[in-house]
Every structure is written in structure tokens, then in C-alpha cells.
Amino acid sequence: MNLEFGEHWNYTLFGLTVNMDTVLTAWFAMIIVMVISGLVTCCLKREPGKFQSFAEMVYKALESIPVSQIGKEGKNFTPIIGSLFLFILTSNLIGQLPWKLYHLPHGEFASPTNDINLTATLAILAVIFYIVSGVMKKGFIGYFKVFFTPMGLLEILDLATRPLSLSLRLFANILAGEIIIMVMIGLLPLILPIPFMLFEVFVAFIQAFIFSILTASYIAGAVSDEE
């Protein structure tokens, strides 16, 4: 069996090479999140039914991520943290769909989070957001003055390595899981890889949670009143 990894369906757009398989699956994930969110919010009732009750429970769970790191002020960051969690979770789970049934000229459809370009973009956006949050809370000088203290070099190194660790952790775990499943499907009868696929569903939740809670902890450090 010949397995190839890391190959993408490339398309040149305005002189830039774009991984179209990642773009399409990322948009697919966003559409799923937006449609479900729209269904939840379009018909809210004072006396919720089962679907609304479940949605409210999910919202409370998402709200607890920033609140656990930031405190009561963390409720203000629920939209960004919740959006990150839902998008990453949906993107991770997309890789479990039977994309092998649809053949591309190059590469194949998979989880968009198995592309380092996407995970790096998410990590950079998270870093930009918590820096902006810190500047809005403390002011430009108040936030960046820590970089000119005796510990400033360590702070700069920490700032530089955070997006690297965020992106590589998510990318490596999702890609490794999909590789394992592909190998198991190739070596074993179709029914036997199911436990590995169920484990990857668990990993999808864990990786979305880790990315979200780390982002929340970085925001907590940025907006903290402690010097």
C-alpha cells in the first residue's frame, strides 16, 4: 500500500498558492457552525424546549472556559473563545467523514486543522486578540512596558513561542490521528479501525478545548491588573 501525506490541491490566486482543499473544508466547517448557531438563535423561547435547553447548556460550558481563567470579566470574551472552540471542534471532526469517496486530482479532503497554515493562522489571530485586549485594558505603554524590564527578554521569547506551540500542537495531533486511521483502514478490515476513529473524536474535543483554554489563559494574563 502506497500512502502519501502532506499533499494538497494547490491553486494559484493573485500570484499566491492556496491549498484549496483546506479552504473548502474550512468554509464547510464555518457554514456548519453558522447554520447551527442560526437555528439556535432564530426561535428562542422563554420556556425552552429540548433543543434550546441543550444549546443553553453548551453555551454555559463554553462560557465557563474564559470565566475559569479570567473571572467574571471572562463572560465578555465568550464569543471569541466559543467561536474558536466550535470552529476547531467542527474542523477536527470533519476529518472523520468518508472523504475517500471523492477523489481530487492532487491531495484529498480532510480536517482543515491538519494543515499547518490554518492552525498557524488561528494561533496568530489568538495572539493578536489577546495583545489588543491587553492594550485596551492597560493602554499601549501600560501593556508593553513589561518588555522593557529586566525580564523583558523572557517576555519577548514567551510571546514569540506561544503561536508556535498553539499551532504545532493542534496540527500535529490532528494530522497524526488521521495518518493512524488511514494506516489502520489499509491494513485491517473496515470494521476494526472504528475504535481508533472513536478515539479521534475524543481527541478532536480535547484539542479544541486545549486551544481555547490556552487562549483564554493568555487573555487573562494580558488583562490582569497584576504587574
mmCIF file of C-alpha atoms in Angstrom:
data_model
loop_
_atom_site.group_PDB
_atom_site.id
_atom_site.type_symbol
_atom_site.label_atom_id
_atom_site.label_comp_id
_atom_site.label_asym_id
_atom_site.label_seq_id
_atom_site.Cartn_x
_atom_site.Cartn_y
_atom_site.Cartn_z
ATOM 1 C CA MET A 1 0.000 0.000 0.000
ATOM 2 C CA ASN A 2 1.363 3.401 -1.022
ATOM 3 C CA LEU A 3 0.417 6.250 1.339
ATOM 4 C CA GLU A 4 1.308 9.883 0.715
ATOM 5 C CA PHE A 5 0.834 12.624 3.293
ATOM 6 C CA GLY A 6 1.038 16.399 3.161
ATOM 7 C CA GLU A 7 -0.046 16.752 -0.475
ATOM 8 C CA HIS A 8 -2.637 19.463 -1.130
ATOM 9 C CA TRP A 9 -4.786 20.578 -4.028
ATOM 10 C CA ASN A 10 -2.942 23.791 -4.882
ATOM 11 C CA TYR A 11 -4.458 26.685 -6.789
ATOM 12 C CA THR A 12 -2.774 29.952 -7.748
ATOM 13 C CA LEU A 13 -4.854 33.020 -6.884
ATOM 14 C CA PHE A 14 -3.488 36.538 -7.468
ATOM 15 C CA GLY A 15 0.026 35.128 -7.530
ATOM 16 C CA LEU A 16 -0.430 33.237 -4.250
ATOM 17 C CA THR A 17 -0.550 29.457 -3.922
ATOM 18 C CA VAL A 18 -3.658 28.401 -1.983
ATOM 19 C CA ASN A 19 -4.447 24.949 -0.560
ATOM 20 C CA MET A 20 -7.963 24.700 -1.969
ATOM 21 C CA ASP A 21 -8.821 21.520 -0.066
ATOM 22 C CA THR A 22 -8.133 23.323 3.218
ATOM 23 C CA VAL A 23 -10.054 26.431 2.125
ATOM 24 C CA LEU A 24 -13.140 24.420 1.124
ATOM 25 C CA THR A 25 -13.231 22.253 4.246
ATOM 26 C CA ALA A 26 -12.608 25.293 6.468
ATOM 27 C CA TRP A 27 -15.559 27.075 4.856
ATOM 28 C CA PHE A 28 -17.596 23.892 5.245
ATOM 29 C CA ALA A 29 -16.810 23.927 8.980
ATOM 30 C CA MET A 30 -17.728 27.624 9.261
ATOM 31 C CA ILE A 31 -21.019 27.082 7.430
ATOM 32 C CA ILE A 32 -21.921 24.217 9.784
ATOM 33 C CA VAL A 33 -21.228 26.384 12.841
ATOM 34 C CA MET A 34 -23.167 29.353 11.406
ATOM 35 C CA VAL A 35 -26.173 27.247 10.378
ATOM 36 C CA ILE A 36 -26.422 25.539 13.772
ATOM 37 C CA SER A 37 -25.966 28.882 15.553
ATOM 38 C CA GLY A 38 -28.678 30.412 13.382
ATOM 39 C CA LEU A 39 -31.078 27.573 14.131
ATOM 40 C CA VAL A 40 -30.443 28.006 17.856
ATOM 41 C CA THR A 41 -30.916 31.780 17.964
ATOM 42 C CA CYS A 42 -33.747 32.255 15.478
ATOM 43 C CA CYS A 43 -36.503 30.786 17.652
ATOM 44 C CA LEU A 44 -35.562 31.433 21.282
ATOM 45 C CA LYS A 45 -38.380 30.969 23.808
ATOM 46 C CA ARG A 46 -38.875 31.832 27.464
ATOM 47 C CA GLU A 47 -39.737 28.203 28.105
ATOM 48 C CA PRO A 48 -37.046 26.342 26.169
ATOM 49 C CA GLY A 49 -37.617 23.019 24.521
ATOM 50 C CA LYS A 50 -35.112 20.183 24.459
ATOM 51 C CA PHE A 51 -33.055 21.649 21.615
ATOM 52 C CA GLN A 52 -32.845 25.119 23.181
ATOM 53 C CA SER A 53 -32.081 23.622 26.598
ATOM 54 C CA PHE A 54 -29.211 21.643 25.106
ATOM 55 C CA ALA A 55 -27.938 24.751 23.286
ATOM 56 C CA GLU A 56 -28.049 26.761 26.526
ATOM 57 C CA MET A 57 -26.109 24.003 28.276
ATOM 58 C CA VAL A 58 -23.460 24.128 25.534
ATOM 59 C CA TYR A 59 -23.287 27.927 25.841
ATOM 60 C CA LYS A 60 -22.777 27.690 29.608
ATOM 61 C CA ALA A 61 -19.986 25.179 29.038
ATOM 62 C CA LEU A 62 -18.320 27.493 26.525
ATOM 63 C CA GLU A 63 -18.758 30.457 28.877
ATOM 64 C CA SER A 64 -17.032 28.547 31.663
ATOM 65 C CA ILE A 65 -13.777 28.380 29.655
ATOM 66 C CA PRO A 66 -12.930 32.121 29.753
ATOM 67 C CA VAL A 67 -14.606 32.616 33.149
ATOM 68 C CA SER A 68 -12.422 29.909 34.717
ATOM 69 C CA GLN A 69 -9.283 31.731 33.526
ATOM 70 C CA ILE A 70 -10.253 35.409 33.636
ATOM 71 C CA GLY A 71 -13.044 35.615 36.210
ATOM 72 C CA LYS A 72 -16.419 37.321 35.779
ATOM 73 C CA GLU A 73 -14.902 39.589 33.131
ATOM 74 C CA GLY A 74 -14.340 36.452 31.081
ATOM 75 C CA LYS A 75 -18.000 36.495 30.022
ATOM 76 C CA ASN A 76 -17.090 39.350 27.671
ATOM 77 C CA PHE A 77 -14.708 37.001 25.847
ATOM 78 C CA THR A 78 -17.178 34.131 25.442
ATOM 79 C CA PRO A 79 -17.958 34.997 21.781
ATOM 80 C CA ILE A 80 -14.324 34.755 20.625
ATOM 81 C CA ILE A 81 -13.418 31.745 22.800
ATOM 82 C CA GLY A 82 -16.668 29.957 21.971
ATOM 83 C CA SER A 83 -16.222 30.621 18.253
ATOM 84 C CA LEU A 84 -12.672 29.272 18.361
ATOM 85 C CA PHE A 85 -13.794 26.135 20.178
ATOM 86 C CA LEU A 86 -16.736 25.409 17.865
ATOM 87 C CA PHE A 87 -14.786 26.070 14.676
ATOM 88 C CA ILE A 88 -11.784 23.968 15.753
ATOM 89 C CA LEU A 89 -14.001 21.143 17.009
ATOM 90 C CA THR A 90 -16.037 21.075 13.790
ATOM 91 C CA SER A 91 -12.862 21.248 11.687
ATOM 92 C CA ASN A 92 -11.331 18.363 13.635
ATOM 93 C CA LEU A 93 -14.443 16.196 13.276
ATOM 94 C CA ILE A 94 -14.714 16.850 9.536
ATOM 95 C CA GLY A 95 -11.703 14.574 9.070
ATOM 96 C CA GLN A 96 -13.817 11.607 10.190
ATOM 97 C CA LEU A 97 -16.128 11.943 7.178
ATOM 98 C CA PRO A 98 -15.622 9.472 4.274
ATOM 99 C CA TRP A 99 -13.716 11.904 2.048
ATOM 100 C CA LYS A 100 -12.005 8.977 0.300
ATOM 101 C CA LEU A 101 -15.180 8.568 -1.765
ATOM 102 C CA TYR A 102 -14.378 11.836 -3.538
ATOM 103 C CA HIS A 103 -11.077 11.861 -5.390
ATOM 104 C CA LEU A 104 -9.169 15.060 -6.107
ATOM 105 C CA PRO A 105 -6.510 15.453 -8.819
ATOM 106 C CA HIS A 106 -3.991 16.094 -6.032
ATOM 107 C CA GLY A 107 -4.285 15.582 -2.286
ATOM 108 C CA GLU A 108 -7.616 14.864 -0.617
ATOM 109 C CA PHE A 109 -10.229 16.462 1.586
ATOM 110 C CA ALA A 110 -9.522 16.098 5.306
ATOM 111 C CA SER A 111 -9.665 18.117 8.512
ATOM 112 C CA PRO A 112 -8.610 21.694 7.696
ATOM 113 C CA THR A 113 -6.739 21.646 11.013
ATOM 114 C CA ASN A 114 -4.297 19.091 9.599
ATOM 115 C CA ASP A 115 -2.856 21.987 7.564
ATOM 116 C CA ILE A 116 -0.191 23.983 9.445
ATOM 117 C CA ASN A 117 -1.222 27.100 7.504
ATOM 118 C CA LEU A 118 -4.671 27.110 9.112
ATOM 119 C CA THR A 119 -3.528 26.278 12.642
ATOM 120 C CA ALA A 120 -0.805 28.945 12.422
ATOM 121 C CA THR A 121 -3.406 31.491 11.285
ATOM 122 C CA LEU A 122 -5.663 30.617 14.223
ATOM 123 C CA ALA A 123 -2.726 30.904 16.628
ATOM 124 C CA ILE A 124 -1.645 34.282 15.237
ATOM 125 C CA LEU A 125 -5.227 35.591 15.470
ATOM 126 C CA ALA A 126 -5.405 34.407 19.089
ATOM 127 C CA VAL A 127 -2.141 36.212 19.911
ATOM 128 C CA ILE A 128 -3.272 39.413 18.181
ATOM 129 C CA PHE A 129 -6.571 39.292 20.059
ATOM 130 C CA TYR A 130 -5.035 38.954 23.499
ATOM 131 C CA ILE A 131 -2.457 41.683 22.772
ATOM 132 C CA VAL A 132 -5.245 44.043 21.630
ATOM 133 C CA SER A 133 -7.251 43.098 24.733
ATOM 134 C CA GLY A 134 -4.268 43.937 26.924
ATOM 135 C CA VAL A 135 -3.682 47.267 25.186
ATOM 136 C CA MET A 136 -7.362 48.206 25.512
ATOM 137 C CA LYS A 137 -7.295 47.364 29.220
ATOM 138 C CA LYS A 138 -3.921 48.870 30.206
ATOM 139 C CA GLY A 139 -3.104 51.258 27.405
ATOM 140 C CA PHE A 140 -0.233 50.899 24.928
ATOM 141 C CA ILE A 141 2.521 51.905 27.357
ATOM 142 C CA GLY A 142 0.962 50.064 30.283
ATOM 143 C CA TYR A 143 0.856 46.793 28.358
ATOM 144 C CA PHE A 144 4.219 46.903 26.587
ATOM 145 C CA LYS A 145 6.302 48.334 29.449
ATOM 146 C CA VAL A 146 6.874 44.795 30.754
ATOM 147 C CA PHE A 147 9.033 44.133 27.678
ATOM 148 C CA PHE A 148 11.497 46.810 28.832
ATOM 149 C CA THR A 149 12.048 45.376 32.312
ATOM 150 C CA PRO A 150 14.897 43.001 33.351
ATOM 151 C CA MET A 151 12.564 40.125 32.454
ATOM 152 C CA GLY A 152 11.716 41.685 29.111
ATOM 153 C CA LEU A 153 13.718 39.213 27.020
ATOM 154 C CA LEU A 154 11.856 36.273 28.545
ATOM 155 C CA GLU A 155 8.551 38.024 27.885
ATOM 156 C CA ILE A 156 9.512 38.518 24.236
ATOM 157 C CA LEU A 157 10.525 34.855 23.881
ATOM 158 C CA ASP A 158 7.266 33.798 25.510
ATOM 159 C CA LEU A 159 5.285 35.997 23.118
ATOM 160 C CA ALA A 160 7.144 34.545 20.117
ATOM 161 C CA THR A 161 6.749 30.899 21.116
ATOM 162 C CA ARG A 162 3.058 30.987 22.026
ATOM 163 C CA PRO A 163 1.692 30.957 18.445
ATOM 164 C CA LEU A 164 4.260 28.298 17.530
ATOM 165 C CA SER A 165 3.195 25.986 20.347
ATOM 166 C CA LEU A 166 -0.522 26.601 19.750
ATOM 167 C CA SER A 167 -0.329 25.871 16.037
ATOM 168 C CA LEU A 168 2.033 22.884 16.182
ATOM 169 C CA ARG A 169 0.110 21.143 18.982
ATOM 170 C CA LEU A 170 -3.193 21.282 17.108
ATOM 171 C CA PHE A 171 -1.683 20.484 13.710
ATOM 172 C CA ALA A 172 0.448 17.553 14.884
ATOM 173 C CA ASN A 173 -2.294 15.841 16.894
ATOM 174 C CA ILE A 174 -4.918 16.038 14.156
ATOM 175 C CA LEU A 175 -2.529 15.012 11.363
ATOM 176 C CA ALA A 176 -1.120 12.111 13.397
ATOM 177 C CA GLY A 177 -4.604 10.837 14.185
ATOM 178 C CA GLU A 178 -5.668 10.905 10.545
ATOM 179 C CA ILE A 179 -2.490 9.111 9.484
ATOM 180 C CA ILE A 180 -3.111 6.355 12.036
ATOM 181 C CA ILE A 181 -6.685 5.893 10.827
ATOM 182 C CA MET A 182 -5.560 5.746 7.188
ATOM 183 C CA VAL A 183 -2.952 3.108 8.032
ATOM 184 C CA MET A 184 -5.445 1.058 10.050
ATOM 185 C CA ILE A 185 -8.022 1.163 7.268
ATOM 186 C CA GLY A 186 -5.370 -0.003 4.800
ATOM 187 C CA LEU A 187 -4.083 -2.830 6.992
ATOM 188 C CA LEU A 188 -7.212 -4.053 8.759
ATOM 189 C CA PRO A 189 -10.787 -4.905 7.758
ATOM 190 C CA LEU A 190 -13.120 -1.902 7.638
ATOM 191 C CA ILE A 191 -14.800 -2.583 10.997
ATOM 192 C CA LEU A 192 -11.603 -2.740 13.075
ATOM 193 C CA PRO A 193 -10.464 0.919 12.706
ATOM 194 C CA ILE A 194 -13.714 2.113 14.349
ATOM 195 C CA PRO A 195 -12.174 2.233 17.878
ATOM 196 C CA PHE A 196 -9.382 4.442 16.508
ATOM 197 C CA MET A 197 -11.962 6.716 14.877
ATOM 198 C CA LEU A 198 -13.892 6.994 18.149
ATOM 199 C CA PHE A 199 -10.662 7.868 19.923
ATOM 200 C CA GLU A 200 -10.020 10.595 17.347
ATOM 201 C CA VAL A 201 -13.445 12.061 18.115
ATOM 202 C CA PHE A 202 -12.295 12.317 21.732
ATOM 203 C CA VAL A 203 -9.014 13.900 20.593
ATOM 204 C CA ALA A 204 -10.987 16.401 18.478
ATOM 205 C CA PHE A 205 -12.782 17.631 21.620
ATOM 206 C CA ILE A 206 -9.612 17.690 23.713
ATOM 207 C CA GLN A 207 -7.591 19.664 21.155
ATOM 208 C CA ALA A 208 -10.368 22.224 20.687
ATOM 209 C CA PHE A 209 -10.598 22.598 24.474
ATOM 210 C CA ILE A 210 -6.817 22.950 24.924
ATOM 211 C CA PHE A 211 -6.541 25.615 22.213
ATOM 212 C CA SER A 212 -9.471 27.540 23.671
ATOM 213 C CA ILE A 213 -8.408 27.388 27.312
ATOM 214 C CA LEU A 214 -4.819 28.376 26.466
ATOM 215 C CA THR A 215 -6.121 31.352 24.508
ATOM 216 C CA ALA A 216 -8.299 32.279 27.495
ATOM 217 C CA SER A 217 -5.316 31.989 29.839
ATOM 218 C CA TYR A 218 -3.247 34.268 27.586
ATOM 219 C CA ILE A 219 -6.082 36.815 27.597
ATOM 220 C CA ALA A 220 -6.221 36.532 31.398
ATOM 221 C CA GLY A 221 -2.534 37.375 31.609
ATOM 222 C CA ALA A 222 -2.938 40.291 29.204
ATOM 223 C CA VAL A 223 -5.861 41.935 31.039
ATOM 224 C CA SER A 224 -4.704 41.121 34.565
ATOM 225 C CA ASP A 225 -4.113 44.073 36.881
ATOM 226 C CA GLU A 226 -1.098 42.329 38.365
ATOM 227 C CA GLU A 227 2.287 43.576 37.159
#
